[in-house]
Coordinates of C-alpha atoms in Angstrom, one line a residue:
X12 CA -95.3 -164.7 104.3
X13 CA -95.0 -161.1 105.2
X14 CA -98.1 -159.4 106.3
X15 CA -98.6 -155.9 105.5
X16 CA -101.2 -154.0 108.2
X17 CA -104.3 -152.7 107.1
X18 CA -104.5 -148.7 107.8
X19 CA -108.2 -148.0 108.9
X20 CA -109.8 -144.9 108.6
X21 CA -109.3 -144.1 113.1
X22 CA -105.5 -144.9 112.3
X23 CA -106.0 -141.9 109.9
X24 CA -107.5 -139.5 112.3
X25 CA -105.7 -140.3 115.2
X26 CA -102.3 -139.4 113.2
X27 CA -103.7 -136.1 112.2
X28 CA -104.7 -135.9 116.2
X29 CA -100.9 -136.1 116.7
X30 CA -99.8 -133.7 113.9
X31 CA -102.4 -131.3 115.2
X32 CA -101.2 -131.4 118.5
X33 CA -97.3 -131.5 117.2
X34 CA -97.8 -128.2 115.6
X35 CA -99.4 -126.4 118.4
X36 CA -96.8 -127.6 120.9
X37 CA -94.1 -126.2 118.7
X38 CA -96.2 -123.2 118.0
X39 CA -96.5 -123.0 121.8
X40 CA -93.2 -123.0 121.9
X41 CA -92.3 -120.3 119.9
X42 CA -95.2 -117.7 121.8
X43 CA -93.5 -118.6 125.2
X44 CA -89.8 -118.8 124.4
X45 CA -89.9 -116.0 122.1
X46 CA -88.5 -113.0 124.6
X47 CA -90.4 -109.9 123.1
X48 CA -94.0 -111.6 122.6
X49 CA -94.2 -112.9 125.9
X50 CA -95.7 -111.1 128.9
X51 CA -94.3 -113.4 131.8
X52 CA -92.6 -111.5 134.9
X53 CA -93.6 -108.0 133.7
X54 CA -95.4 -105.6 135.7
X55 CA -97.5 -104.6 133.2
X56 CA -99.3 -101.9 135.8
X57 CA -96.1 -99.9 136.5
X58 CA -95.3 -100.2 132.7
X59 CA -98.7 -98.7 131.5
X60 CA -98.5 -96.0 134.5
X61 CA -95.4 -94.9 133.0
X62 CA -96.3 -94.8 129.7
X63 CA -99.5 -93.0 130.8
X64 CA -96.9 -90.8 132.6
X65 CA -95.0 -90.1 129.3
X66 CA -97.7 -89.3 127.4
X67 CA -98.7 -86.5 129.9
X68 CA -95.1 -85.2 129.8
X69 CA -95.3 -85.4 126.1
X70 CA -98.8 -82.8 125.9
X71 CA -97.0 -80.5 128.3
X72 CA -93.9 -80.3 126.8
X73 CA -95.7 -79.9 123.6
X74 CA -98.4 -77.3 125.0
X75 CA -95.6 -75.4 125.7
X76 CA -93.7 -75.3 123.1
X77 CA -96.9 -74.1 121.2
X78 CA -97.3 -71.3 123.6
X79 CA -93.8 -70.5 123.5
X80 CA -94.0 -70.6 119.4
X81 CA -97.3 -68.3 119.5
X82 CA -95.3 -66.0 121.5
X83 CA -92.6 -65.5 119.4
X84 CA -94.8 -65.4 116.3
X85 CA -96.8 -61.9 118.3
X86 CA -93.8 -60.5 119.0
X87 CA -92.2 -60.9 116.0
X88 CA -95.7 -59.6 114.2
X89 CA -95.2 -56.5 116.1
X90 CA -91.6 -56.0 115.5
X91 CA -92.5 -56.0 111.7
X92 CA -95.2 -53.9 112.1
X93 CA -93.2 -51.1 114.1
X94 CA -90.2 -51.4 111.5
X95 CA -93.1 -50.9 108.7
X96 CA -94.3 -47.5 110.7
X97 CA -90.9 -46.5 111.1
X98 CA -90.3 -46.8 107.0
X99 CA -93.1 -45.3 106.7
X100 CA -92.4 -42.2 108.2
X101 CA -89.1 -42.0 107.5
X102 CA -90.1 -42.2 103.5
X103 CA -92.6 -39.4 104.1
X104 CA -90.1 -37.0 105.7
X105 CA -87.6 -37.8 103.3
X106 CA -90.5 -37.4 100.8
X107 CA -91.9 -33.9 102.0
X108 CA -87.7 -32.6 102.3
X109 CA -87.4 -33.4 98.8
X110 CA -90.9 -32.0 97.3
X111 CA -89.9 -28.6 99.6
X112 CA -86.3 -28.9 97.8
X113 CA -87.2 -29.4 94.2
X114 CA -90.2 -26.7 94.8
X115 CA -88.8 -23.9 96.6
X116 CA -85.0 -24.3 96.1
X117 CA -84.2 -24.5 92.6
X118 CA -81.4 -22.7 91.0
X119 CA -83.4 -21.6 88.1
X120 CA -85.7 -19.8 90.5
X121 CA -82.8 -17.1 91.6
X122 CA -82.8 -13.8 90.4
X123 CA -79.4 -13.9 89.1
X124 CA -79.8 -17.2 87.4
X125 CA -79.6 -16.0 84.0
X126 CA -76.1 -14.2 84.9
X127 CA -74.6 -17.6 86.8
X128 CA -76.4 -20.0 83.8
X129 CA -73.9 -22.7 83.8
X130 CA -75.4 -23.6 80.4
X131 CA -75.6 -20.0 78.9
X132 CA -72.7 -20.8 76.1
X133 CA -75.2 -24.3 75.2
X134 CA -78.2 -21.8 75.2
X135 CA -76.7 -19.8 72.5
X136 CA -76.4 -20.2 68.8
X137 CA -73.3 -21.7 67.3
X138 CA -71.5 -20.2 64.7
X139 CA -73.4 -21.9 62.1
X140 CA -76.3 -23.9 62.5
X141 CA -76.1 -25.1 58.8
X142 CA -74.2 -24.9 55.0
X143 CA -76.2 -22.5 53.9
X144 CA -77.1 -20.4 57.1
X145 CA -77.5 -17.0 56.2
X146 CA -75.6 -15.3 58.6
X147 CA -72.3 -16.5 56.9
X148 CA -70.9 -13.7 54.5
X149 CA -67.7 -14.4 51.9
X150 CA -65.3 -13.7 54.8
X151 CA -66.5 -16.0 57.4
X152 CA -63.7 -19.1 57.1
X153 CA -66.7 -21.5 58.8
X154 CA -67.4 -23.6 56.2
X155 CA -64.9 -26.2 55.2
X156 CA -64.7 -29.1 53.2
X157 CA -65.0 -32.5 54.9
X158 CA -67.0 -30.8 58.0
X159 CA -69.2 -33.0 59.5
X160 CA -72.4 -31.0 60.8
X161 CA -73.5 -34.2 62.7
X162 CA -70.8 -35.3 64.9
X163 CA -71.6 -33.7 68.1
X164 CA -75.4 -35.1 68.1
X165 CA -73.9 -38.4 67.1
X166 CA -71.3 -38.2 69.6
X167 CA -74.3 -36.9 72.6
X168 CA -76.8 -39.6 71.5
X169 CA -74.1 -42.1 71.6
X170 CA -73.1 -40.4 75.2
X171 CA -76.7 -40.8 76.6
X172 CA -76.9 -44.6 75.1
X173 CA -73.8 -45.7 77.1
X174 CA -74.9 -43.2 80.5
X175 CA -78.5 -45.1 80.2
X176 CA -76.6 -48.5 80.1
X177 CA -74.5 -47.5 83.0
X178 CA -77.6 -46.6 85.0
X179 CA -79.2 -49.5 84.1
X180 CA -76.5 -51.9 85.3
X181 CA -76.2 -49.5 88.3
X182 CA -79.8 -50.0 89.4
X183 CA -79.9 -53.8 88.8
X184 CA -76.8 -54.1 91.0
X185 CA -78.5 -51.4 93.6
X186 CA -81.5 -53.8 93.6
X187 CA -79.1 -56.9 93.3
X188 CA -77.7 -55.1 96.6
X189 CA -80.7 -53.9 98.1
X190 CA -82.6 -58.1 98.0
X191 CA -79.2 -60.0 99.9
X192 CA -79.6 -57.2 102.4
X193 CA -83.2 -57.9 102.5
X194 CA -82.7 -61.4 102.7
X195 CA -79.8 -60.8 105.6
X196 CA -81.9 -58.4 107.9
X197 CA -84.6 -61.2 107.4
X198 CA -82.5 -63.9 108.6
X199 CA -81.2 -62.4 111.5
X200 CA -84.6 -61.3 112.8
X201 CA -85.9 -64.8 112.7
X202 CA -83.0 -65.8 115.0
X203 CA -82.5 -63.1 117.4
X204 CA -84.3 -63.7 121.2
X205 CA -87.0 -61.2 121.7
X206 CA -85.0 -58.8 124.0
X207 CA -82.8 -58.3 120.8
X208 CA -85.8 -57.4 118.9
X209 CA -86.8 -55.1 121.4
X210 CA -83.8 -53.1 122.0
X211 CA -82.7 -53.2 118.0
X212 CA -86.3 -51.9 117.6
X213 CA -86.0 -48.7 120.4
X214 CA -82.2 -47.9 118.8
X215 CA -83.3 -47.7 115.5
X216 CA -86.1 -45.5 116.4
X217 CA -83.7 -42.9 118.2
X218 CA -81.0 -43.8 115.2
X219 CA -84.0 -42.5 112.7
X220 CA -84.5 -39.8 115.2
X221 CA -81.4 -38.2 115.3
X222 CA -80.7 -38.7 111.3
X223 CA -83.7 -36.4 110.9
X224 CA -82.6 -34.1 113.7
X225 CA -79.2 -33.2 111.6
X226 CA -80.8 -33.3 108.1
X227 CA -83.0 -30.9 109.8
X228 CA -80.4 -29.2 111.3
X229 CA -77.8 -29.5 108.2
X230 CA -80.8 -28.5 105.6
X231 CA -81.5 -24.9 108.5
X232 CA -78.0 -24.2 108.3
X233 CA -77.9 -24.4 104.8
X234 CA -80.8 -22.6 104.5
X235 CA -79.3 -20.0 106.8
X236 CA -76.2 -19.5 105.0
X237 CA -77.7 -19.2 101.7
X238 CA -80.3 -16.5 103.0
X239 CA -77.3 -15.0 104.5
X240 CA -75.1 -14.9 101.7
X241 CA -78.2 -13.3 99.3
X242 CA -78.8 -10.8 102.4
X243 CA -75.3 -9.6 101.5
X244 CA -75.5 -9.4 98.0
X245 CA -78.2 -8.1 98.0
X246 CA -76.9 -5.1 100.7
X247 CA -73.8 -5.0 98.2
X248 CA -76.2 -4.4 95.4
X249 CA -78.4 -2.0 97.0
X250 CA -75.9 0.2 98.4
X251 CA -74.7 0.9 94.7
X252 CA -78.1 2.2 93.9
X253 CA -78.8 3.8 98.0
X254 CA -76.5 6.7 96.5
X255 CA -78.4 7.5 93.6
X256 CA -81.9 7.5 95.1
X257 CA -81.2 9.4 98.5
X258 CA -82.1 13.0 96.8
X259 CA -85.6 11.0 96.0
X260 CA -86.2 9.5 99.1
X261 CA -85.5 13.0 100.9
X262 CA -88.6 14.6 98.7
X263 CA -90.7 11.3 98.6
X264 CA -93.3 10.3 101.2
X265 CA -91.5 7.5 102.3
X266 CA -90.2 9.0 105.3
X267 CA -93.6 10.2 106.4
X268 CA -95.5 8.0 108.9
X269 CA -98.7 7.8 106.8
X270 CA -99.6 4.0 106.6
X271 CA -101.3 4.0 103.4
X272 CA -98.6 5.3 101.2
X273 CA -97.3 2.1 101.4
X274 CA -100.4 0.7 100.1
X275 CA -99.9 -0.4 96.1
X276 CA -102.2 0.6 94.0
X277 CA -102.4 -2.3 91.4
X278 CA -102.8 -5.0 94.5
X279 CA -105.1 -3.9 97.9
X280 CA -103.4 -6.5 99.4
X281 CA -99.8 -5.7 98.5
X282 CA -97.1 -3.2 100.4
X283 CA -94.7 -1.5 99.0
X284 CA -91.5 -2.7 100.3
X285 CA -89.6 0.8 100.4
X286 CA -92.4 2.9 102.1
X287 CA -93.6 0.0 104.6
X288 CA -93.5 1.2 108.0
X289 CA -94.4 -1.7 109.9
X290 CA -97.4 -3.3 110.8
X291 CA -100.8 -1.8 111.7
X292 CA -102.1 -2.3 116.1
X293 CA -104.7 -5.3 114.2
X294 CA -102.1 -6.9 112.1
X295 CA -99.7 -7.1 115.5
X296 CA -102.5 -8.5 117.2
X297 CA -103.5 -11.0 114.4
X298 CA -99.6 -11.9 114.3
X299 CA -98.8 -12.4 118.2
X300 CA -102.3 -14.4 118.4
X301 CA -101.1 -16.6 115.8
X302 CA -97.6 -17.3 117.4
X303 CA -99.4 -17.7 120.5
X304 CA -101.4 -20.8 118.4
X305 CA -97.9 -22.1 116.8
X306 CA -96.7 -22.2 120.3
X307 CA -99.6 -24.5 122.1
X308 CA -100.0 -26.3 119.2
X309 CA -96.3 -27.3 119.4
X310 CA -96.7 -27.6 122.9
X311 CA -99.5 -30.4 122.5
X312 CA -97.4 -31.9 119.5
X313 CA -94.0 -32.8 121.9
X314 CA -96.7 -33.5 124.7
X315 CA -98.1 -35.9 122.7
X316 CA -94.6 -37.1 121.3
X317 CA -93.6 -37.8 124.9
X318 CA -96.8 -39.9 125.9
X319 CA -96.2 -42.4 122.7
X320 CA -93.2 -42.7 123.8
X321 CA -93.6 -43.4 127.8
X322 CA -96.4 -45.9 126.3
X323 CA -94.1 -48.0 124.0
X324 CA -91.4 -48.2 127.2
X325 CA -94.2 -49.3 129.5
X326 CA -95.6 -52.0 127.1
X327 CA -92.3 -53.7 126.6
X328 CA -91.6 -53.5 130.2
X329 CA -95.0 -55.1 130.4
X330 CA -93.8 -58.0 128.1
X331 CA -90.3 -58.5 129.5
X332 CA -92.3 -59.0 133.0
X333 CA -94.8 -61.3 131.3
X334 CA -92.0 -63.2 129.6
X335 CA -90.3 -64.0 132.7
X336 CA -93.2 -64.7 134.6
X337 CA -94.2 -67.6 132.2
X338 CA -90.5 -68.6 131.9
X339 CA -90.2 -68.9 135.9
X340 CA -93.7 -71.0 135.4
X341 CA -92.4 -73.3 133.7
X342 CA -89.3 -73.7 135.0
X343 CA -91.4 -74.3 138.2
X344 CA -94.0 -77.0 136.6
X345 CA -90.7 -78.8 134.8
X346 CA -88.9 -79.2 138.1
X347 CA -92.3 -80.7 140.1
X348 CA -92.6 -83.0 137.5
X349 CA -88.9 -83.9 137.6
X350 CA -89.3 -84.1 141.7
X351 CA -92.5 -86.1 141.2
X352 CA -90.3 -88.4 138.9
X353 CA -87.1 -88.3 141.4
X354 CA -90.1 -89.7 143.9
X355 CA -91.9 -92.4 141.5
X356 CA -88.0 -93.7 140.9
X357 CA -87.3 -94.0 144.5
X358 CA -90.4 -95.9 145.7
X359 CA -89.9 -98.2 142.5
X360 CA -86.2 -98.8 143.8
X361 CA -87.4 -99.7 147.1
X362 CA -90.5 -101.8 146.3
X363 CA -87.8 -103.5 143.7
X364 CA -85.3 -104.0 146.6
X365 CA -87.7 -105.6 149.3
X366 CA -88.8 -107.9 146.3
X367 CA -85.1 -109.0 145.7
X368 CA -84.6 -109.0 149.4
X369 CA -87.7 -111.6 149.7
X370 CA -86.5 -113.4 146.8
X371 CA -83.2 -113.8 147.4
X372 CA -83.0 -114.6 151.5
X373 CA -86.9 -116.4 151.1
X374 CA -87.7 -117.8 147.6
X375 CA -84.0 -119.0 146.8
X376 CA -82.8 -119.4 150.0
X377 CA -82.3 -123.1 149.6
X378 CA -79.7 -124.6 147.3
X379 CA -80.6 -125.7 143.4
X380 CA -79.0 -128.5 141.8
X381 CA -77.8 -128.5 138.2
X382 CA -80.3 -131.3 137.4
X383 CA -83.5 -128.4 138.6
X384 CA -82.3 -126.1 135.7
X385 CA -82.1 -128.6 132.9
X386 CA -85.3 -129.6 133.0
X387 CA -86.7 -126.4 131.7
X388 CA -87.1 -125.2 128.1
X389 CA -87.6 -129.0 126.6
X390 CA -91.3 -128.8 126.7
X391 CA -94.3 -125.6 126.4
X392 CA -96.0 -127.3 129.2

């Protein structure tokens, strides 16, 4: 008869003893043969000193680079803020030569102007200004059948409609123009080096300087030539009318040296241009006092002028030198660290070449079997 054993409750515990221990040995296994878990042969000192070492690089490197990029940010700051100054007055002059233009130099404000009227034949009356204007008599021959009165407004309204349109596109393609250039001058600023910045900067300045130096000297010569040109028509004009009024100024008192002849007599502080004599000993000295005035206060104006200008050379002659003295800084702090690593390299080389020397002519100086290396890696213990 077959007997069957009787499982009591120790049998029970002792096999879950055995599984217990089964499953940590193999978990055992897994923590001590698993390469990148286990910490056996490392030298976890020199590992954590070069990670602390690392890390230190890593806030240097990175303090630097924010001090380089706060730098950069200044100086471009103030490279937008001098091109804003430089707009600035350049719209003002262009600004004050326009008002001085429109206000003093308009051709309607000639003498002659109603002679040399471009527009004199608009200005006067047509023909007929309607069907039944009353200038037309029997033998006029301007009214016709199939005449139509309103074709030439028609034909100017339609004129202005279509030059308004052209403007229009014109100025949306001007300001199409003027945003990609914007966009363009942008982008280059951001990636030019400072010592771009700074020499763009003092060439546009002396480029704005001399444009304004020959519109002022172009706008004086005009001036001149025009004031020249009415200086001799007006001498050609005169000396038409010299003829007829010598006999008069012979028996006037305008040849007499009698100051207030010249005086008018509807204005006490108006001369009369034919009987001046000149100026008065006061007014002379009034006029040479305020010259003298002009002249120092031009003086203190290019003196002035002068000092800005020695001021903004020194100042980025002052940052160049700053520049490069951080630059050679930290060229100089980057190659200590990169000695001081040439060094911790070296004595790690050497410490590791004295420990293979003492393993391999010590430690493994004997001979190992096959057998000694086969009994590893079958058990966690």
């Amino acid at each position: 008869m077959l007997k069957i054993p009787i499982v009591t409750k120790g049998d029970i515990n002792e096999s879950a003893k055995l599984q217990r221990r089964a499953q940590y040995e193999e978990e055992r296994k897994g923590r001590i043969f698993n390469a990148k878990q286990r910490l056996f042969g490392l030298d976890l000192e020199a590992l954590e000193r070069q990670i602390a070492e690392k890390k230190k690089q890593r806030q240097v490197d990175a303090e630097c680079e924010s001090r380089y990029e706060d730098q950069t940010q200044r100086q471009q700051l103030a490279v937008y803020a001098k091109s804003l100054e430089m707009d600035k007055r350049k719209r003002v002059a262009e600004a004050d030569l326009n008002y001085y233009r429109c206000r003093f130099q308009r051709k309607d404000q000639r003498r002659e102007f109603d002679l040399n009227d471009p527009n004199w034949i608009k200005k006067a009356l047509p023909a007929r200004v309607a069907d039944d204007d009353t200038r037309l008599g029997i033998s006029s021959a301007q009214v016709f059948s199939g005449e139509d009165l309103g074709h030439s407004e028609r034909k100017l309204r339609q004129q202005a409609q279509q030059r308004a349109w052209l403007d229009q596109q014109v100025q949306e393609r001007k300001q199409a123009e003027e945003a990609r250039i914007k966009a363009d001058l942008v982008m280059q600023e951001s990636i030019a080096s400072r010592d771009k910045r700074l020499e763009d900067m003092a060439n546009a300045e002396r480029k704005i300087r001399n444009q304004m130096t020959a519109v002022i000297y172009d706008f004086n010569s005009q001036l001149a030539k025009s004031k020249r040109f009415d200086r001799v028509r007006s001498k050609k004009e005169n000396s038409e009318d010299d003829l007829a009024e010598i006999y008069n100024m012979l028996t006037s008192d305008m040849l007499t040296e009698n100051p207030d002849v010249a005086q008018s007599r509807t204005h006490p502080n108006k001369k009369i241009a034919f009987m001046y004599r000149g100026m008065t000993d006061d007014e002379l000295v009034s006029f040479r006092k305020e010259q003298l005035q002009q002249k120092i206060l031009n003086k203190k104006k290019q003196t002035e002028q002068q000092l800005m200008d020695k001021q903004w050379e020194q100042y980025a002659l002052n940052m160049d030198r700053e520049l490069m003295l951080k630059q050679l800084e930290l060229e100089r702090k980057q190659k200590q660290l990169l000695d001081d690593h040439l060094r911790h390299n070296a004595r790690l080389a050497d410490e590791q070449r004295v420990q293979n020397d003492i393993t391999n002519n010590i430690l493994n100086k004997n001979y190992v079997s096959k057998e000694f290396y086969d009994q590893f890696n079958k058990t966690s213990r």
